[in-house]
Amino acid sequence: MTYIAKPKLHHPQLPANDLGYKRRDYEGSVSTLCAGCGHDSISAAVIQACYELALPPHRIAKLSGIGCSSKTPDYFLSASHGFNTVHGRMPSALTGANLANRDLIYLGVSGDGDSASIGFGQFAHSIRRGVNMTYIVENNGVYGLTKGQFSATSDRGSKSKKGVVNHDSGIDLAAMALQLGATFVARSFSGDKSQLVPLIKAALSHKGAAFIDVLSPCVQFNNHTGSTKSYDHVREHNEAVNRLDVIAARKPIVADYEPGVTLAVKQHDGSILNLHKIHGGYDPSDRAQAMAFLNQRQLAGEIVTGLLFVDPEAEDLHDALGTVDKPLNALGDAELIPGAAALEKLNASLR
Ligand SMILES: Cc1ncc(C[n+]2csc(CCOP(=O)(O)OP(=O)(O)O)c2C)c(N)n1
Ligand code: SF4
Ligand SMILES: [Mg+2]
């Protein structure tokens, strides 16, 4: 983490969003990551998305694990709640926080090591439980912080900086999220801001487990020839399934869209995703097709980016558990301590 704070002074003529906040109000400390690290571009996209959605910073809770990627919440949303957990444990800390206070907007930030290795089980269970969150993996195919060991998302046959060949199969986290029941699944590239910002906005507007796998080249350990997560490789093999923008219900936008088939997806909170499909027939509401398409393009050596799947009517963990609308941490003694008579009645029903 860094101790270098950004100057508080704002230019008075900087544009403000609907809440009167400027983009600077969504920033964090000065990044200490390597110059050119893809993770910094993702931080900039998070800042832009939250600014454009006019989210109140104090209503966001950002959680992460350990890694260069997991350091990034220090570099955005300094006015939000934050919790840097143990390596791979972000999902369970986020699940607990979400259960205690459903009124916050939860943003989980993780790395491929954090989520696909030590935290693989945590990732899986938070997704399958439908925790209402935006879960971003900043995927560089290495353990960046600990000097470039292969991670579980490194592709079989890719080479480390020292020339060692990876013989293990790589895990596709977007495919895993689809299989596990995530109700919003997308993939993007840190260097593609025009795709990434709308995807983050859409994920933040989605009710349920929203997962975004963001390929994010590590300029120190995974940007060499042979790496499938380098800038050059992704730019050459990127196949976008759709172009999209998010129209929040409270802020209608007229956007300049490219010609093509449009699919308007109404989300649970009323916001609309306007999808301009590059491939005729790609339908992001079809989970089975999304899984088949990912596999098919992967075999052809292509990286599919864009919104892969969304269920606009998704329910979340609170719906499944039937919790009260009021955040549990705001309940008083009267609601939390039902008394001896109620306890006796409950015990009797179990006898
Ligand atoms: C319990 C535990 N085991 C191992 C480590 C060492 N460690 C720190 S970060 C890291 C991997 C980070 O990789 P990733 O999540 O991909 O993040 P990146 O640095 O690549 O962004 C490891 C193994 C640790 N901090 N804690
Ligand atoms: S080591 Fe890699 S992942 Fe870590 S800050 Fe540097 S470029 Fe980014
Ligand atoms: Mg990594």
XYZ file of C-alpha atoms and ligand atoms in Angstrom:
386
model
C 0.000 0.000 0.000
C 1.086 3.573 -0.444
C 1.254 6.470 1.942
C 1.249 9.049 -0.866
C -2.116 10.811 -0.860
C -3.303 12.771 -3.863
C -3.745 16.529 -3.440
C -7.292 17.353 -2.348
C -7.586 20.453 -4.531
C -10.018 20.122 -7.452
C -10.186 22.444 -10.393
C -13.484 24.298 -9.842
C -14.596 23.679 -13.413
C -14.178 19.919 -13.411
C -17.469 18.310 -14.493
C -19.613 16.822 -11.740
C -22.062 13.910 -11.804
C -25.704 13.903 -10.690
C -24.663 13.855 -7.030
C -22.295 16.787 -7.515
C -19.208 14.603 -7.140
C -16.213 15.007 -9.406
C -14.155 12.171 -10.802
C -11.465 13.044 -8.253
C -13.903 12.163 -5.467
C -13.728 8.534 -6.600
C -9.942 8.313 -6.703
C -7.599 6.843 -4.099
C -3.930 7.109 -3.178
C -1.103 7.258 -5.698
C -0.451 3.786 -7.144
C 2.808 2.039 -6.318
C 2.373 -0.613 -9.019
C 4.876 -0.914 -11.885
C 4.425 1.704 -14.597
C 2.268 0.171 -17.325
C 0.686 -2.499 -15.098
C -2.732 -3.455 -16.444
C -4.157 -3.300 -12.922
C -3.837 0.511 -12.882
C -6.023 0.719 -15.990
C -8.666 -1.371 -14.219
C -8.560 1.013 -11.239
C -9.146 3.905 -13.653
C -12.107 2.027 -15.157
C -13.599 1.402 -11.676
C -13.267 5.118 -10.873
C -14.892 6.084 -14.171
C -17.738 3.580 -13.748
C -18.591 4.719 -10.211
C -18.383 8.376 -11.246
C -20.652 7.849 -14.261
C -23.186 5.865 -12.228
C -23.092 8.648 -9.609
C -22.711 6.138 -6.789
C -22.311 7.669 -3.338
C -18.734 6.642 -2.399
C -19.713 6.025 1.240
C -22.219 3.379 0.091
C -19.551 1.229 -1.577
C -17.601 -1.491 0.213
C -14.423 -2.627 -1.578
C -12.758 -5.842 -0.464
C -9.697 -7.677 -1.724
C -7.215 -10.432 -0.912
C -3.440 -10.339 -1.337
C -1.453 -9.573 -4.498
C -0.633 -6.595 -6.703
C -4.255 -6.761 -7.880
C -5.555 -6.870 -4.343
C -3.539 -3.744 -3.487
C -5.489 -1.713 -6.030
C -8.525 -0.827 -3.859
C -6.118 1.544 -2.104
C -5.849 3.403 -5.420
C -9.561 4.102 -5.905
C -12.617 5.060 -3.841
C -10.764 6.441 -0.840
C -14.082 7.575 0.675
C -15.534 4.042 0.584
C -15.424 1.220 3.107
C -12.450 -1.076 2.544
C -11.155 -4.404 3.819
C -7.922 -6.056 2.668
C -8.311 -9.686 3.741
C -5.953 -12.654 3.958
C -4.833 -14.215 0.636
C -7.826 -15.809 -1.129
C -10.342 -14.947 1.582
C -12.000 -11.905 0.029
C -15.169 -13.817 -0.971
C -16.013 -15.058 2.535
C -15.320 -11.665 4.137
C -17.487 -10.039 1.467
C -20.263 -12.602 1.984
C -20.293 -11.927 5.720
C -20.314 -8.160 5.253
C -23.101 -8.419 2.694
C -25.216 -10.536 5.030
C -24.696 -8.062 7.871
C -25.419 -4.963 5.781
C -27.283 -5.483 2.527
C -27.522 -1.725 1.960
C -23.948 -1.341 0.695
C -22.706 -1.912 -2.857
C -20.096 -4.669 -2.738
C -17.021 -4.656 -4.966
C -14.607 -7.590 -4.627
C -11.210 -7.225 -6.283
C -8.931 -10.217 -6.628
C -6.119 -11.730 -8.674
C -5.841 -14.981 -10.600
C -3.595 -16.370 -7.865
C -5.932 -15.064 -5.180
C -9.074 -16.520 -6.809
C -7.948 -19.472 -8.957
C -5.378 -20.970 -6.563
C -5.587 -20.437 -2.797
C -9.052 -18.868 -2.959
C -10.602 -21.159 -5.560
C -13.118 -22.658 -3.139
C -14.045 -19.247 -1.793
C -14.557 -17.923 -5.315
C -16.744 -20.904 -6.208
C -19.011 -20.750 -3.179
C -19.562 -17.000 -3.246
C -20.616 -17.294 -6.891
C -22.889 -20.296 -6.433
C -24.590 -18.662 -3.438
C -25.473 -15.612 -5.529
C -23.895 -13.034 -3.240
C -24.943 -9.601 -4.505
C -21.546 -8.254 -5.575
C -19.312 -7.242 -8.426
C -16.374 -9.646 -8.393
C -13.427 -8.534 -10.537
C -10.410 -10.759 -11.141
C -7.409 -8.855 -12.488
C -6.021 -11.777 -14.434
C -2.363 -11.636 -15.494
C -1.626 -15.365 -15.443
C 1.105 -14.997 -12.815
C 1.695 -14.342 -9.153
C 2.916 -10.809 -9.819
C 3.568 -9.775 -6.231
C 5.750 -12.805 -5.481
C 7.841 -12.410 -8.648
C 6.122 -14.206 -11.481
C 5.362 -17.855 -10.633
C 2.721 -19.487 -12.881
C -0.802 -19.120 -11.610
C -3.670 -21.538 -12.194
C -4.910 -19.406 -15.108
C -1.589 -19.639 -17.001
C -2.199 -21.544 -20.210
C -0.584 -24.897 -20.776
C 2.497 -24.356 -22.919
C 3.020 -20.695 -22.008
C 6.530 -19.717 -20.937
C 7.640 -17.847 -17.851
C 10.079 -14.951 -18.093
C 12.876 -17.413 -17.337
C 11.776 -19.733 -20.168
C 10.117 -22.414 -18.012
C 7.157 -24.066 -19.783
C 3.869 -24.456 -17.921
C 2.625 -28.067 -18.219
C -0.617 -27.603 -16.265
C -3.991 -26.802 -17.811
C -5.198 -23.253 -17.279
C -8.459 -22.505 -15.495
C -10.894 -20.274 -17.394
C -12.550 -18.312 -14.584
C -15.310 -16.923 -16.825
C -16.243 -20.472 -17.854
C -16.126 -21.530 -14.198
C -18.386 -18.637 -13.177
C -20.887 -19.659 -15.858
C -20.837 -23.244 -14.660
C -21.210 -22.175 -11.026
C -24.369 -20.191 -11.722
C -23.156 -16.569 -11.788
C -26.007 -14.423 -13.051
C -23.697 -11.942 -14.802
C -20.482 -13.082 -16.484
C -18.185 -10.933 -18.599
C -14.608 -10.803 -19.762
C -12.621 -7.795 -20.796
C -9.130 -6.469 -21.226
C -7.505 -3.812 -19.059
C -6.421 -1.919 -22.175
C -9.950 -1.681 -23.578
C -11.527 1.094 -21.534
C -14.489 1.580 -23.865
C -15.547 -2.022 -23.221
C -14.479 -2.320 -19.580
C -16.193 0.776 -18.132
C -19.704 -0.150 -19.354
C -19.175 -3.730 -18.176
C -18.261 -2.570 -14.667
C -21.253 -0.212 -14.648
C -23.527 -3.056 -15.721
C -22.071 -5.397 -13.089
C -22.515 -2.784 -10.351
C -26.148 -2.351 -11.430
C -26.812 -6.090 -11.437
C -28.524 -7.770 -8.498
C -26.753 -11.069 -7.825
C -23.278 -12.484 -8.353
C -21.645 -10.494 -11.167
C -18.239 -11.744 -12.262
C -15.774 -9.996 -14.589
C -12.540 -11.667 -15.672
C -10.250 -8.839 -16.790
C -7.091 -9.847 -18.628
C -4.462 -7.535 -17.198
C -0.895 -7.901 -18.449
C 1.896 -7.897 -15.879
C 4.633 -5.841 -17.503
C 7.285 -7.391 -15.256
C 6.633 -11.110 -15.511
C 4.032 -11.875 -18.160
C 4.383 -9.580 -21.135
C 6.852 -11.593 -23.150
C 6.581 -13.574 -26.343
C 4.723 -16.844 -25.719
C 2.519 -15.481 -22.966
C -1.169 -15.539 -23.794
C -1.832 -12.744 -21.304
C 0.550 -10.196 -22.798
C -0.682 -6.963 -24.380
C 0.336 -8.111 -27.848
C -1.287 -11.530 -27.591
C -4.609 -10.233 -26.295
C -4.779 -7.455 -28.884
C -4.182 -9.975 -31.677
C -6.592 -12.659 -30.417
C -9.385 -10.640 -28.864
C -12.839 -11.484 -30.131
C -15.535 -9.205 -28.689
C -19.024 -10.686 -28.636
C -20.837 -7.395 -28.260
C -20.526 -3.660 -27.781
C -22.546 -2.318 -24.898
C -23.476 0.709 -22.910
C -25.420 0.980 -19.668
C -28.353 3.301 -19.263
C -29.190 3.767 -15.590
C -32.902 4.272 -15.060
C -32.404 7.610 -13.367
C -30.223 8.981 -16.135
C -31.373 8.308 -19.682
C -28.574 8.629 -22.192
C -28.761 8.897 -25.936
C -25.715 7.018 -27.187
C -24.150 6.839 -30.601
C -24.271 3.110 -31.368
C -22.714 1.228 -34.185
C -25.091 -0.385 -36.631
C -26.086 -3.995 -35.927
C -28.549 -6.111 -34.042
C -29.482 -4.642 -30.662
C -30.685 -6.525 -27.640
C -32.086 -4.448 -24.789
C -31.720 -6.276 -21.484
C -33.672 -4.805 -18.611
C -31.945 -5.409 -15.305
C -33.673 -6.027 -12.012
C -33.087 -2.464 -10.823
C -34.582 -1.059 -14.035
C -31.353 -0.274 -15.846
C -30.981 -1.338 -19.460
C -28.027 -2.926 -21.203
C -28.034 -2.160 -24.883
C -26.015 -4.813 -26.588
C -24.777 -4.429 -30.103
C -23.859 -7.852 -31.184
C -20.947 -8.393 -33.466
C -21.878 -12.035 -34.063
C -25.353 -12.519 -35.357
C -27.299 -14.779 -33.043
C -25.191 -14.318 -29.897
C -27.695 -14.172 -27.077
C -26.301 -13.222 -23.616
C -29.360 -14.659 -21.895
C -28.450 -18.228 -22.905
C -26.043 -19.765 -20.375
C -25.542 -23.025 -22.274
C -24.749 -21.187 -25.479
C -22.308 -18.896 -23.680
C -20.426 -21.919 -22.282
C -20.342 -23.629 -25.668
C -19.215 -20.428 -27.397
C -16.367 -19.906 -24.913
C -15.144 -23.469 -25.441
C -15.454 -23.252 -29.194
C -13.520 -19.982 -29.507
C -10.922 -21.128 -26.991
C -10.197 -24.146 -29.183
C -9.725 -21.714 -32.069
C -7.211 -19.770 -29.957
C -9.442 -16.759 -29.469
C -10.287 -14.805 -26.347
C -13.909 -13.891 -26.154
C -14.574 -10.568 -24.468
C -17.795 -8.766 -23.742
C -20.939 -9.592 -21.829
C -21.155 -13.375 -22.011
C -24.222 -13.987 -19.874
C -26.754 -12.035 -17.847
C -29.949 -13.034 -16.057
C -31.833 -9.772 -15.536
C -34.288 -11.389 -13.112
C -31.631 -12.884 -10.860
C -32.180 -13.329 -7.153
C -29.439 -12.992 -4.571
C -28.419 -14.712 -1.354
C -30.773 -12.563 0.745
C -33.722 -13.677 -1.391
C -32.684 -17.304 -0.929
C -32.379 -16.926 2.835
C -35.498 -14.789 3.186
C -33.744 -12.175 5.305
C -35.567 -9.016 6.310
C -35.203 -5.907 4.145
C -33.614 -3.956 6.964
C -29.839 -4.542 7.234
C -29.177 -7.080 9.984
C -26.649 -4.751 11.619
C -29.388 -2.138 12.015
C -31.826 -4.396 13.883
C -32.504 -3.544 17.494
C -32.897 -5.695 20.609
C -36.646 -6.035 20.074
C -36.073 -7.803 16.749
C -32.947 -9.727 17.721
C -34.058 -11.005 21.151
C -37.485 -12.600 20.726
C -37.766 -13.557 24.410
C -38.364 -16.727 26.453
C -41.895 -17.349 25.178
C -40.789 -17.323 21.530
C -37.858 -19.595 22.377
C -40.130 -22.028 24.152
C -42.466 -22.086 21.148
C -39.553 -22.777 18.814
C -38.217 -25.573 21.020
C -41.688 -27.094 21.202
C -41.962 -27.132 17.427
C -38.744 -29.125 17.220
C -39.664 -31.771 19.793
C -1.587 -17.571 2.890
C -0.615 -16.966 1.925
N 0.041 -17.756 1.054
C 0.903 -17.215 0.158
C 1.122 -15.870 0.153
C 2.135 -15.285 -0.824
N 1.496 -14.568 -1.903
C 1.286 -13.236 -1.847
S 0.558 -12.620 -3.211
C 0.540 -14.171 -3.911
C -0.001 -14.408 -5.287
C -0.604 -13.191 -5.927
O -1.003 -13.502 -7.222
P -2.306 -12.868 -7.802
O -3.465 -13.051 -6.913
O -2.459 -13.375 -9.195
O -2.015 -11.301 -7.801
P -1.026 -10.430 -8.730
O 0.110 -10.046 -7.841
O -0.604 -11.256 -9.894
O -1.883 -9.287 -9.126
C 1.083 -15.127 -3.077
C 1.225 -16.557 -3.427
C 0.435 -15.067 1.096
N 0.579 -13.733 1.128
N -0.420 -15.629 1.954
S 4.723 -7.087 -10.731
Fe 3.288 -7.240 -12.458
S 1.241 -7.304 -11.489
Fe 2.693 -6.500 -9.966
S 2.619 -4.263 -10.172
Fe 4.312 -4.991 -11.447
S 3.373 -5.243 -13.491
Fe 1.690 -5.154 -12.018
Mg -1.898 -12.551 -10.960
